[in-house]
């Protein structure tokens, strides 16, 4: 069975960089945006729209009462959301079949549970996440307060999507093997030290 | 500054064994019961009584209204509890000063915060914790349900003591650098892999 490492992460925690560096050190595949590109290829949806869908809680369809019958409303947004999740599952399973790999987000820890992945969750304190956002984009000129609201909003969306499709709580340590706090942490050095955990 | 590793842990998670093995691999000091022995030496209290105090939330003393004056009740149990915490802090600071070390429990992550310790929290699912308890004591013949209640009770006490004296939430990932799930994990091999994180 291939070795799979899944990485859930708070926005600004450096989880994506950690995954990329880890894959380079370990010489294994790394999947992040590639999953979205592939979903887009297999559906009629643009990558941007897929990203939008993945960043929020799917709209729930309630049964509509018509006369004596209950009818499930044909909610196109919900249908698309389910289609995205279905494709996501399909693609992740194919990737996990191909070779050892690291997968960022995408509910991969849940979808690939039967592959017994090493499930990582990366987090950091707010100050540190704001600093990372500024380092990543030197032209970022929003105030700390605005950035904080944005970070919380993004994570709220990620949590909602994850919780909806997995029935688990995003970021709850129970569902991960290793939760890593990257506050004041140099990701490059962390990746190097962490790689030893997987040999 | 000496390298300090603190280990908070759920009962039955193997956190204590992990700490001991890690200290052997890294060749550094390991403190667990030793702290209690030393508190006992410096106070009039028995080790058993100190352990009892550390396993629960200190009784709060409320001001007693006498005439027009508020008097703080002289609550001997609370006073002893505070005395234990005071000694605990004193001893941990001395140990941290002496050499690199690993410290199990005792609010060490909080007490030694200015030493920037690597703060670990070790946890596992209930099934796995019950199994570890049975492996540790082959004569353990209580039912799973009874053992589960006992484990939850011990952790509730640990949490209450920790939360009271630190003002933080025991087991909340925010207060740790690394949270490790030992469900289905061989502690010996984990210690070996984990040691690489600290070089």
mmCIF file of C-alpha atoms in Angstrom, chain B residues 33-155:
data_model
loop_
_atom_site.group_PDB
_atom_site.id
_atom_site.type_symbol
_atom_site.label_atom_id
_atom_site.label_comp_id
_atom_site.label_asym_id
_atom_site.label_seq_id
_atom_site.Cartn_x
_atom_site.Cartn_y
_atom_site.Cartn_z
ATOM 1 C CA UNK B 33 7.481 10.940 39.958
ATOM 2 C CA UNK B 34 10.771 12.547 40.993
ATOM 3 C CA UNK B 35 9.032 15.904 41.189
ATOM 4 C CA UNK B 36 6.491 14.558 43.662
ATOM 5 C CA UNK B 37 9.208 12.911 45.749
ATOM 6 C CA UNK B 38 11.027 16.221 45.951
ATOM 7 C CA UNK B 39 7.872 18.182 46.852
ATOM 8 C CA UNK B 40 7.273 15.664 49.613
ATOM 9 C CA UNK B 41 10.837 16.128 50.883
ATOM 10 C CA UNK B 42 10.410 19.893 51.020
ATOM 11 C CA UNK B 43 7.002 19.862 52.710
ATOM 12 C CA UNK B 44 5.348 17.863 55.444
ATOM 13 C CA UNK B 45 3.094 16.065 52.958
ATOM 14 C CA UNK B 46 3.261 12.427 51.884
ATOM 15 C CA UNK B 47 3.758 11.559 48.206
ATOM 16 C CA UNK B 48 0.347 9.931 48.167
ATOM 17 C CA UNK B 49 -1.322 13.060 49.485
ATOM 18 C CA UNK B 50 0.504 15.270 46.965
ATOM 19 C CA UNK B 51 -0.633 12.983 44.167
ATOM 20 C CA UNK B 52 -4.191 13.239 45.467
ATOM 21 C CA UNK B 53 -3.974 17.061 45.448
ATOM 22 C CA UNK B 54 -2.588 17.104 41.920
ATOM 23 C CA UNK B 55 -5.408 14.927 40.658
ATOM 24 C CA UNK B 56 -8.207 17.340 41.271
ATOM 25 C CA UNK B 57 -9.383 20.891 41.091
ATOM 26 C CA UNK B 58 -8.353 22.809 44.192
ATOM 27 C CA UNK B 59 -11.251 23.741 46.422
ATOM 28 C CA UNK B 60 -11.946 27.412 45.996
ATOM 29 C CA UNK B 61 -12.180 29.512 49.128
ATOM 30 C CA UNK B 62 -14.969 32.035 49.079
ATOM 31 C CA UNK B 63 -14.867 35.164 51.247
ATOM 32 C CA UNK B 64 -16.983 34.779 54.341
ATOM 33 C CA UNK B 65 -19.028 37.784 55.348
ATOM 34 C CA UNK B 66 -18.530 38.632 59.016
ATOM 35 C CA UNK B 67 -20.254 41.802 60.167
ATOM 36 C CA UNK B 68 -19.093 44.475 57.745
ATOM 37 C CA UNK B 69 -15.841 42.762 56.897
ATOM 38 C CA UNK B 70 -15.013 40.190 54.265
ATOM 39 C CA UNK B 71 -12.678 37.523 55.560
ATOM 40 C CA UNK B 72 -10.994 34.925 53.389
ATOM 41 C CA UNK B 73 -11.657 31.576 54.960
ATOM 42 C CA UNK B 74 -8.596 29.755 56.108
ATOM 43 C CA UNK B 75 -9.090 26.670 54.003
ATOM 44 C CA UNK B 76 -6.246 24.261 54.813
ATOM 45 C CA UNK B 77 -6.834 22.079 51.737
ATOM 46 C CA UNK B 78 -6.621 25.068 49.427
ATOM 47 C CA UNK B 79 -3.541 26.302 51.219
ATOM 48 C CA UNK B 80 -1.878 22.914 50.793
ATOM 49 C CA UNK B 81 -2.846 22.843 47.159
ATOM 50 C CA UNK B 82 -1.230 26.241 46.642
ATOM 51 C CA UNK B 83 1.815 25.145 48.605
ATOM 52 C CA UNK B 84 2.162 22.088 46.336
ATOM 53 C CA UNK B 85 1.939 24.236 43.211
ATOM 54 C CA UNK B 86 4.461 26.699 44.627
ATOM 55 C CA UNK B 87 6.956 23.899 45.371
ATOM 56 C CA UNK B 88 6.269 22.304 42.014
ATOM 57 C CA UNK B 89 7.175 25.558 40.278
ATOM 58 C CA UNK B 90 10.285 25.991 42.403
ATOM 59 C CA UNK B 91 11.509 22.456 41.671
ATOM 60 C CA UNK B 92 10.741 22.552 37.938
ATOM 61 C CA UNK B 93 12.674 25.789 37.599
ATOM 62 C CA UNK B 94 15.661 24.248 39.349
ATOM 63 C CA UNK B 95 15.542 21.155 37.134
ATOM 64 C CA UNK B 96 15.265 23.238 33.958
ATOM 65 C CA UNK B 97 18.319 25.164 35.102
ATOM 66 C CA UNK B 98 20.402 22.014 35.639
ATOM 67 C CA UNK B 99 20.368 20.303 32.226
ATOM 68 C CA UNK B 100 18.369 19.313 29.148
ATOM 69 C CA UNK B 101 15.364 17.329 30.294
ATOM 70 C CA UNK B 102 11.949 15.828 29.619
ATOM 71 C CA UNK B 103 9.229 16.539 32.171
ATOM 72 C CA UNK B 104 5.960 14.605 32.379
ATOM 73 C CA UNK B 105 2.855 16.590 33.354
ATOM 74 C CA UNK B 106 3.044 18.960 36.356
ATOM 75 C CA UNK B 107 1.949 22.009 34.301
ATOM 76 C CA UNK B 108 5.596 22.178 33.178
ATOM 77 C CA UNK B 109 4.671 23.630 29.778
ATOM 78 C CA UNK B 110 3.126 26.615 31.548
ATOM 79 C CA UNK B 111 5.553 26.968 34.451
ATOM 80 C CA UNK B 112 8.600 26.891 32.161
ATOM 81 C CA UNK B 113 7.083 28.965 29.342
ATOM 82 C CA UNK B 114 9.966 31.472 29.483
ATOM 83 C CA UNK B 115 12.367 28.576 28.731
ATOM 84 C CA UNK B 116 10.526 27.984 25.464
ATOM 85 C CA UNK B 117 10.095 24.260 25.957
ATOM 86 C CA UNK B 118 8.913 21.950 23.183
ATOM 87 C CA UNK B 119 5.389 21.328 24.486
ATOM 88 C CA UNK B 120 3.972 17.916 23.556
ATOM 89 C CA UNK B 121 0.489 16.605 24.200
ATOM 90 C CA UNK B 122 -0.133 12.880 23.808
ATOM 91 C CA UNK B 123 -3.599 11.460 23.263
ATOM 92 C CA UNK B 124 -5.374 8.413 21.875
ATOM 93 C CA UNK B 125 -8.836 7.033 21.340
ATOM 94 C CA UNK B 126 -10.593 5.326 24.246
ATOM 95 C CA UNK B 127 -10.309 1.794 22.860
ATOM 96 C CA UNK B 128 -6.577 2.163 22.546
ATOM 97 C CA UNK B 129 -6.235 3.674 26.039
ATOM 98 C CA UNK B 130 -8.181 0.802 27.583
ATOM 99 C CA UNK B 131 -5.984 -1.710 25.759
ATOM 100 C CA UNK B 132 -2.820 0.010 27.049
ATOM 101 C CA UNK B 133 -4.147 -0.107 30.611
ATOM 102 C CA UNK B 134 -4.726 -3.845 30.300
ATOM 103 C CA UNK B 135 -1.292 -4.468 28.781
ATOM 104 C CA UNK B 136 0.331 -2.526 31.602
ATOM 105 C CA UNK B 137 -1.500 -4.487 34.266
ATOM 106 C CA UNK B 138 -2.412 -8.006 33.147
ATOM 107 C CA UNK B 139 -4.343 -8.464 36.413
ATOM 108 C CA UNK B 140 -6.653 -5.592 35.556
ATOM 109 C CA UNK B 141 -10.039 -7.281 35.466
ATOM 110 C CA UNK B 142 -12.521 -4.426 35.485
ATOM 111 C CA UNK B 143 -14.889 -4.215 32.536
ATOM 112 C CA UNK B 144 -14.227 -1.834 29.640
ATOM 113 C CA UNK B 145 -17.080 0.389 30.790
ATOM 114 C CA UNK B 146 -15.631 0.691 34.293
ATOM 115 C CA UNK B 147 -12.138 1.336 32.941
ATOM 116 C CA UNK B 148 -13.473 4.005 30.592
ATOM 117 C CA UNK B 149 -15.174 5.803 33.476
ATOM 118 C CA UNK B 150 -11.953 5.614 35.494
ATOM 119 C CA UNK B 151 -9.834 6.982 32.620
ATOM 120 C CA UNK B 152 -12.257 9.865 32.061
ATOM 121 C CA UNK B 153 -12.261 10.615 35.786
ATOM 122 C CA UNK B 154 -8.459 10.743 35.989
ATOM 123 C CA UNK B 155 -8.220 13.041 32.971
#
